[in-house]
Each structure stands twice: as C-alpha cells, then as structure tokens.
mmCIF file of C-alpha atoms in Angstrom:
data_model
loop_
_atom_site.group_PDB
_atom_site.id
_atom_site.type_symbol
_atom_site.label_atom_id
_atom_site.label_comp_id
_atom_site.label_asym_id
_atom_site.label_seq_id
_atom_site.Cartn_x
_atom_site.Cartn_y
_atom_site.Cartn_z
ATOM 1 C CA MET A 1 12.419 60.953 32.927
ATOM 2 C CA ALA A 2 10.660 64.275 32.244
ATOM 3 C CA SER A 3 11.275 63.934 28.510
ATOM 4 C CA GLU A 4 9.830 60.377 28.501
ATOM 5 C CA GLU A 5 6.728 61.528 30.376
ATOM 6 C CA LEU A 6 6.277 64.395 27.922
ATOM 7 C CA ALA A 7 6.600 62.027 24.959
ATOM 8 C CA ARG A 8 3.908 59.734 26.382
ATOM 9 C CA LYS A 9 1.536 62.673 26.924
ATOM 10 C CA LEU A 10 2.073 63.898 23.364
ATOM 11 C CA GLU A 11 1.444 60.406 22.048
ATOM 12 C CA ARG A 12 -1.813 60.055 23.976
ATOM 13 C CA ARG A 13 -2.984 63.471 22.748
ATOM 14 C CA LEU A 14 -2.125 62.602 19.145
ATOM 15 C CA ARG A 15 -4.048 59.328 19.406
ATOM 16 C CA ARG A 16 -7.140 61.130 20.774
ATOM 17 C CA GLU A 17 -7.084 63.624 17.905
ATOM 18 C CA GLU A 18 -6.694 60.913 15.270
ATOM 19 C CA ALA A 19 -9.481 58.889 16.880
ATOM 20 C CA GLU A 20 -11.809 61.854 16.539
ATOM 21 C CA ASP A 21 -10.872 62.243 12.838
ATOM 22 C CA GLY A 22 -11.469 58.512 12.169
ATOM 23 C CA SER A 23 -7.872 57.923 11.024
ATOM 24 C CA PRO A 24 -6.114 54.647 11.882
ATOM 25 C CA LEU A 25 -4.300 54.791 15.169
ATOM 26 C CA PRO A 26 -0.568 54.083 15.252
ATOM 27 C CA ALA A 27 0.615 51.331 17.537
ATOM 28 C CA PRO A 28 1.918 52.482 20.924
ATOM 29 C CA LEU A 29 5.667 52.710 21.350
ATOM 30 C CA GLY A 30 7.165 49.272 22.022
ATOM 31 C CA ALA A 31 3.941 47.440 21.137
ATOM 32 C CA PRO A 32 4.126 44.635 18.541
ATOM 33 C CA ALA A 33 2.808 45.354 15.079
ATOM 34 C CA PRO A 34 -0.735 44.123 14.482
ATOM 35 C CA GLU A 35 -0.924 40.837 12.553
ATOM 36 C CA PRO A 36 -2.325 41.031 9.012
ATOM 37 C CA PRO A 37 -5.828 39.664 8.533
ATOM 38 C CA GLY A 38 -6.007 35.957 7.794
ATOM 39 C CA ARG A 39 -6.096 34.835 4.192
ATOM 40 C CA PRO A 40 -9.323 33.408 2.843
ATOM 41 C CA PRO A 41 -9.260 29.592 2.449
ATOM 42 C CA THR A 42 -7.941 28.418 -0.910
ATOM 43 C CA ALA A 43 -9.814 26.173 -3.310
ATOM 44 C CA SER A 44 -7.642 23.188 -2.376
ATOM 45 C CA ALA A 45 -8.399 23.699 1.304
ATOM 46 C CA ASP A 46 -12.110 23.827 0.482
ATOM 47 C CA ALA A 47 -11.846 20.619 -1.525
ATOM 48 C CA GLU A 48 -9.971 18.857 1.270
ATOM 49 C CA LEU A 49 -12.544 19.955 3.844
ATOM 50 C CA SER A 50 -15.367 18.840 1.560
ATOM 51 C CA ALA A 51 -13.732 15.414 1.139
ATOM 52 C CA GLN A 52 -13.323 15.030 4.901
ATOM 53 C CA LEU A 53 -16.943 16.007 5.518
ATOM 54 C CA SER A 54 -18.131 13.583 2.832
ATOM 55 C CA ARG A 55 -16.172 10.708 4.338
ATOM 56 C CA ARG A 56 -17.473 11.554 7.813
ATOM 57 C CA LEU A 57 -21.029 11.441 6.421
ATOM 58 C CA ASP A 58 -20.314 8.057 4.782
ATOM 59 C CA ILE A 59 -18.944 6.733 8.075
ATOM 60 C CA ASN A 60 -22.048 7.870 9.939
ATOM 61 C CA GLN A 61 -24.260 6.195 7.325
ATOM 62 C CA GLY A 62 -22.159 3.028 7.284
ATOM 63 C CA ALA A 63 -21.218 3.480 3.619
ATOM 64 C CA ALA A 64 -17.537 4.342 4.022
ATOM 65 C CA ARG A 65 -15.027 1.938 2.512
ATOM 66 C CA PRO A 66 -12.475 0.747 5.056
ATOM 67 C CA ARG A 67 -8.941 2.072 4.807
ATOM 68 C CA ARG A 68 -6.422 -0.731 4.895
ATOM 69 C CA CYS A 69 -2.840 -0.653 6.037
ATOM 70 C CA ARG A 70 -0.301 -1.151 3.224
ATOM 71 C CA VAL A 71 1.615 -3.703 5.276
ATOM 72 C CA PHE A 72 -0.239 -6.989 5.523
ATOM 73 C CA ASN A 73 0.356 -10.704 5.927
ATOM 74 C CA PRO A 74 -0.800 -12.544 2.781
ATOM 75 C CA TYR A 75 -0.735 -15.910 4.553
ATOM 76 C CA THR A 76 -3.332 -14.824 7.101
ATOM 77 C CA GLU A 77 -5.461 -12.655 4.795
ATOM 78 C CA PHE A 78 -5.570 -15.309 2.073
ATOM 79 C CA PRO A 79 -5.438 -18.604 4.009
ATOM 80 C CA GLU A 80 -7.132 -20.377 1.105
ATOM 81 C CA PHE A 81 -3.923 -19.920 -0.920
ATOM 82 C CA SER A 82 -0.971 -22.247 -0.375
ATOM 83 C CA ARG A 83 2.408 -20.794 0.540
ATOM 84 C CA ARG A 84 3.802 -21.949 -2.813
ATOM 85 C CA LEU A 85 1.063 -20.129 -4.721
ATOM 86 C CA ILE A 86 1.578 -16.893 -2.777
ATOM 87 C CA LYS A 87 5.331 -17.036 -3.408
ATOM 88 C CA ASP A 88 4.741 -17.623 -7.134
ATOM 89 C CA LEU A 89 2.325 -14.683 -7.297
ATOM 90 C CA GLU A 90 4.759 -12.508 -5.366
ATOM 91 C CA ARG A 91 7.522 -13.288 -7.870
ATOM 92 C CA MET A 92 5.175 -12.436 -10.729
ATOM 93 C CA PHE A 93 4.137 -9.171 -9.043
ATOM 94 C CA LYS A 94 7.753 -8.098 -8.506
ATOM 95 C CA LEU A 95 8.611 -9.025 -12.091
ATOM 96 C CA TYR A 96 6.172 -6.442 -13.457
ATOM 97 C CA ASP A 97 6.725 -3.861 -10.690
ATOM 98 C CA ALA A 98 9.299 -2.064 -12.836
ATOM 99 C CA GLY A 99 9.449 0.934 -10.511
ATOM 100 C CA GLN A 100 10.077 -1.351 -7.508
ATOM 101 C CA ASP A 101 7.773 0.789 -5.384
ATOM 102 C CA GLY A 102 5.490 -2.029 -4.281
ATOM 103 C CA PHE A 103 2.751 -1.179 -6.795
ATOM 104 C CA ILE A 104 1.792 -1.989 -10.377
ATOM 105 C CA ASP A 105 0.599 1.201 -12.031
ATOM 106 C CA LEU A 106 -1.332 1.646 -15.271
ATOM 107 C CA MET A 107 1.714 1.508 -17.569
ATOM 108 C CA GLU A 108 3.176 -1.513 -15.780
ATOM 109 C CA LEU A 109 -0.181 -3.299 -16.055
ATOM 110 C CA LYS A 110 -0.251 -2.422 -19.763
ATOM 111 C CA LEU A 111 3.170 -4.047 -20.196
ATOM 112 C CA MET A 112 2.062 -7.102 -18.203
ATOM 113 C CA MET A 113 -1.018 -7.690 -20.344
ATOM 114 C CA GLU A 114 1.020 -7.267 -23.543
ATOM 115 C CA LYS A 115 3.557 -9.806 -22.295
ATOM 116 C CA LEU A 116 0.746 -12.221 -21.475
ATOM 117 C CA GLY A 117 -0.641 -11.859 -24.985
ATOM 118 C CA ALA A 118 -3.864 -10.061 -23.979
ATOM 119 C CA PRO A 119 -3.301 -6.326 -24.632
ATOM 120 C CA GLN A 120 -5.964 -3.989 -23.288
ATOM 121 C CA THR A 121 -7.164 -0.521 -24.189
ATOM 122 C CA HIS A 122 -6.480 2.404 -21.888
ATOM 123 C CA LEU A 123 -10.059 2.295 -20.607
ATOM 124 C CA GLY A 124 -9.828 -1.470 -20.217
ATOM 125 C CA LEU A 125 -6.720 -1.155 -18.055
ATOM 126 C CA LYS A 126 -8.377 1.486 -15.877
ATOM 127 C CA SER A 127 -11.423 -0.762 -15.498
ATOM 128 C CA MET A 128 -9.191 -3.673 -14.429
ATOM 129 C CA ILE A 129 -7.554 -1.601 -11.710
ATOM 130 C CA LYS A 130 -10.845 -0.100 -10.551
ATOM 131 C CA GLU A 131 -12.404 -3.537 -9.986
ATOM 132 C CA VAL A 132 -9.942 -4.421 -7.194
ATOM 133 C CA ASP A 133 -8.628 -0.955 -6.229
ATOM 134 C CA GLU A 134 -9.764 -0.940 -2.607
ATOM 135 C CA ASP A 135 -7.917 2.228 -1.565
ATOM 136 C CA ILE A 136 -8.767 4.055 -4.828
ATOM 137 C CA ASP A 137 -5.188 5.127 -5.576
ATOM 138 C CA GLY A 138 -5.256 4.117 -9.242
ATOM 139 C CA LYS A 139 -2.710 1.288 -8.950
ATOM 140 C CA LEU A 140 -2.429 -2.270 -7.693
ATOM 141 C CA SER A 141 -0.838 -3.191 -4.384
ATOM 142 C CA PHE A 142 0.267 -6.783 -3.793
ATOM 143 C CA ARG A 143 -2.867 -7.379 -1.722
ATOM 144 C CA GLU A 144 -5.072 -6.131 -4.564
ATOM 145 C CA PHE A 145 -3.062 -8.282 -6.980
ATOM 146 C CA LEU A 146 -3.815 -11.351 -4.859
ATOM 147 C CA LEU A 147 -7.441 -10.294 -4.793
ATOM 148 C CA ILE A 148 -7.579 -10.745 -8.579
ATOM 149 C CA PHE A 149 -6.723 -14.438 -8.253
ATOM 150 C CA HIS A 150 -9.025 -14.871 -5.273
ATOM 151 C CA LYS A 151 -11.917 -13.500 -7.311
ATOM 152 C CA ALA A 152 -10.949 -15.631 -10.302
ATOM 153 C CA ALA A 153 -10.892 -18.837 -8.264
ATOM 154 C CA ALA A 154 -14.156 -17.972 -6.515
ATOM 155 C CA GLY A 155 -15.939 -17.323 -9.825
ATOM 156 C CA GLU A 156 -16.449 -13.628 -9.151
ATOM 157 C CA LEU A 157 -14.955 -12.347 -12.434
ATOM 158 C CA GLN A 158 -16.580 -12.082 -15.854
ATOM 159 C CA GLU A 159 -15.183 -14.639 -18.300
ATOM 160 C CA ASP A 160 -14.376 -11.967 -20.885
ATOM 161 C CA SER A 161 -12.888 -9.456 -18.420
ATOM 162 C CA GLY A 162 -9.293 -8.308 -18.447
ATOM 163 C CA LEU A 163 -8.733 -9.571 -14.916
ATOM 164 C CA MET A 164 -9.911 -13.053 -15.873
ATOM 165 C CA ALA A 165 -7.524 -13.002 -18.835
ATOM 166 C CA LEU A 166 -4.709 -12.031 -16.488
ATOM 167 C CA ALA A 167 -5.555 -14.869 -14.101
ATOM 168 C CA LYS A 168 -5.855 -17.463 -16.876
ATOM 169 C CA LEU A 169 -2.684 -16.448 -18.729
ATOM 170 C CA SER A 170 -0.489 -16.213 -15.643
ATOM 171 C CA GLU A 171 0.418 -19.934 -15.924
ATOM 172 C CA ILE A 172 -0.656 -20.391 -12.295
ATOM 173 C CA ASP A 173 -3.514 -22.823 -11.734
ATOM 174 C CA VAL A 174 -5.321 -20.848 -9.067
ATOM 175 C CA ALA A 175 -8.356 -23.143 -9.059
ATOM 176 C CA LEU A 176 -6.089 -26.038 -8.124
ATOM 177 C CA GLU A 177 -3.481 -24.328 -5.958
ATOM 178 C CA GLY A 178 -5.731 -21.743 -4.360
ATOM 179 C CA VAL A 179 -9.287 -22.288 -3.265
ATOM 180 C CA LYS A 180 -9.420 -25.586 -5.212
ATOM 181 C CA GLY A 181 -12.398 -24.722 -7.392
ATOM 182 C CA ALA A 182 -14.567 -23.251 -4.630
ATOM 183 C CA LYS A 183 -17.636 -21.611 -6.124
ATOM 184 C CA ASN A 184 -17.990 -18.917 -3.524
ATOM 185 C CA PHE A 185 -16.150 -17.255 -0.700
ATOM 186 C CA PHE A 186 -17.813 -19.247 2.074
ATOM 187 C CA GLU A 187 -16.903 -22.604 0.551
ATOM 188 C CA ALA A 188 -13.353 -21.339 0.230
ATOM 189 C CA LYS A 189 -13.284 -20.439 3.919
ATOM 190 C CA VAL A 190 -14.506 -23.894 4.890
ATOM 191 C CA GLN A 191 -11.794 -25.515 2.807
ATOM 192 C CA ALA A 192 -9.216 -23.113 4.252
ATOM 193 C CA LEU A 193 -9.940 -24.422 7.757
ATOM 194 C CA SER A 194 -8.908 -27.928 6.702
ATOM 195 C CA SER A 195 -5.727 -26.669 5.051
ATOM 196 C CA GLY A 196 -4.087 -25.554 8.312
ATOM 197 C CA SER A 197 -2.099 -28.762 8.674
ATOM 198 C CA LYS A 198 -0.920 -28.444 5.062
ATOM 199 C CA PHE A 199 0.292 -24.931 5.790
ATOM 200 C CA GLU A 200 2.280 -26.142 8.782
ATOM 201 C CA ALA A 201 3.733 -29.016 6.747
ATOM 202 C CA GLU A 202 4.863 -26.633 4.019
ATOM 203 C CA LEU A 203 6.424 -24.326 6.566
ATOM 204 C CA LYS A 204 8.290 -27.222 8.201
ATOM 205 C CA ALA A 205 9.482 -28.443 4.804
ATOM 206 C CA GLU A 206 10.894 -24.986 4.041
ATOM 207 C CA GLN A 207 12.693 -24.908 7.396
ATOM 208 C CA ASP A 208 14.138 -28.399 6.827
ATOM 209 C CA GLU A 209 15.319 -27.407 3.365
ATOM 210 C CA ARG A 210 16.988 -24.304 4.773
ATOM 211 C CA LYS A 211 18.738 -26.381 7.449
ATOM 212 C CA ARG A 212 19.927 -28.872 4.847
ATOM 213 C CA GLU A 213 21.385 -26.080 2.685
ATOM 214 C CA GLU A 214 23.145 -24.567 5.690
ATOM 215 C CA GLU A 215 24.628 -27.965 6.608
ATOM 216 C CA GLU A 216 25.878 -28.509 3.055
ATOM 217 C CA ARG A 217 27.434 -25.049 3.059
ATOM 218 C CA ARG A 218 29.181 -25.788 6.369
ATOM 219 C CA LEU A 219 30.560 -29.084 5.034
ATOM 220 C CA ARG A 220 31.854 -27.416 1.876
ATOM 221 C CA GLN A 221 33.597 -24.743 3.931
ATOM 222 C CA ALA A 222 35.163 -27.394 6.190
ATOM 223 C CA ALA A 223 36.366 -29.368 3.187
ATOM 224 C CA PHE A 224 37.873 -26.253 1.650
ATOM 225 C CA GLN A 225 39.682 -25.367 4.865
ATOM 226 C CA GLU A 226 41.059 -28.912 5.092
ATOM 227 C CA LEU A 227 42.238 -28.789 1.470
ATOM 228 C CA LYS A 228 43.833 -25.405 2.052
ATOM 229 C CA ALA A 229 45.642 -26.744 5.142
ATOM 230 C CA ASN A 230 47.019 -29.718 3.136
ATOM 231 C CA PHE A 231 48.473 -27.405 0.506
ATOM 232 C CA SER A 232 50.081 -25.120 3.062
ATOM 233 C CA THR A 233 51.972 -27.968 4.806
#
C-alpha cells in the first residue's frame, strides 16, 4: 500500500513538472489511451453530402424527381395496355435482358436495335435511355421499357427518334393493342376506364384456360394409370 501511494505521488509530481515545461502529459496509470483525432472528410463524403443537400433543396422547391420503387404492377400503372400486350412486351424485354438482372443496359439496347434493323450510335443509345430513364441509373427497367410504348402510342415521341424506331419495329401494334390511337395521355385515361370489363374478361379467360389444361393433365394421368394397371394384371 505504501509503495502504491508513493508511486501515485511521484506520478502527480512528474505531471506537474511536465505541465510547467509545456510537454505532453502521459496518461494516468490505468486510464485508456486518448483516441486519435478524427480524419478529415474525404472527397467522396463531400460529394455525397453535396448530392443530399442538392436533393433536399430540390424537394423544398418542388423540383425533385420522384423516386420509384423497382417492384411495380404493370397492370395498374399502365391500365391502358391490355394484358396480352403487357405479356408480349415482357417477353420481349426478357429476351434482350441478357444479364437477367431485370434491366436492359446500354450494350443490351445496342444489340436489340441491331436485331431490329435500326442500329444506333453510342450517343444515340444514351439519348434513348435518357428520355425514359426516370431513376437516372443509365439503364432501362421494365417499367421504363413500357413507358417507351406508352409514349409512342400517345404521340409523345419524335418520328425519327430511336425510341420510335424501337416501338415501330417491335412487331407489336401498340396503337391498336394499347391506348388505341389516343392522341394524348388524358384521352388514354378515359379509354382505360371503359376497358375494365375487358381486363376482367381476359383474366377470366386465362383462368379458364388454366383449369382446362389442368383437367386435361389429370385425365391423361388417369388414363396412364389405367393402362399401367392393365399391363400389370
């Protein structure tokens, strides 16, 4: 005990002398080491903060573009399109989604336009994506892909644009199957209201077809079991 008390007194005396000389003081016995000073923010952190502040300013001014969820229901977001048309467009989208990641990137769009017989320059491809790229990620989601055909049917695309070429060469008559030649978005919405019964009829037809296929499969299995039983007797 006496030796510990002596050590503490010597330590306090040493700290007083060093404080008078202006030297850095050692940490007391048993005390945790002081944490190093924080690092200055990196350039990436500054850029991220600047982007967040810019978006906050856009939100306050009402100029921010809405962020959409990747998962969506095409039948409710594009009610002017028939179920058959949406399924056809979905098959086409998956055909050119070589990476199977749910997006068509610049190179996949390049391949698509070459296959359709309307090759585009690098800048032309970027311009095509930019025109419907709502989340500004440099590639096309299925929703943005549908938006191309919505704009084409509503007359919102330039006749000589790459997107119009894509819509025309896709072998899908969007004007007939989609908004049925509507000249603007509001006319399309009015026509969509009257297509609710058609949507329900198509859905019921798909369910009936599925039931019929299941019944045929059950009958084939029963016939096979009966044939198998006849051979085993």
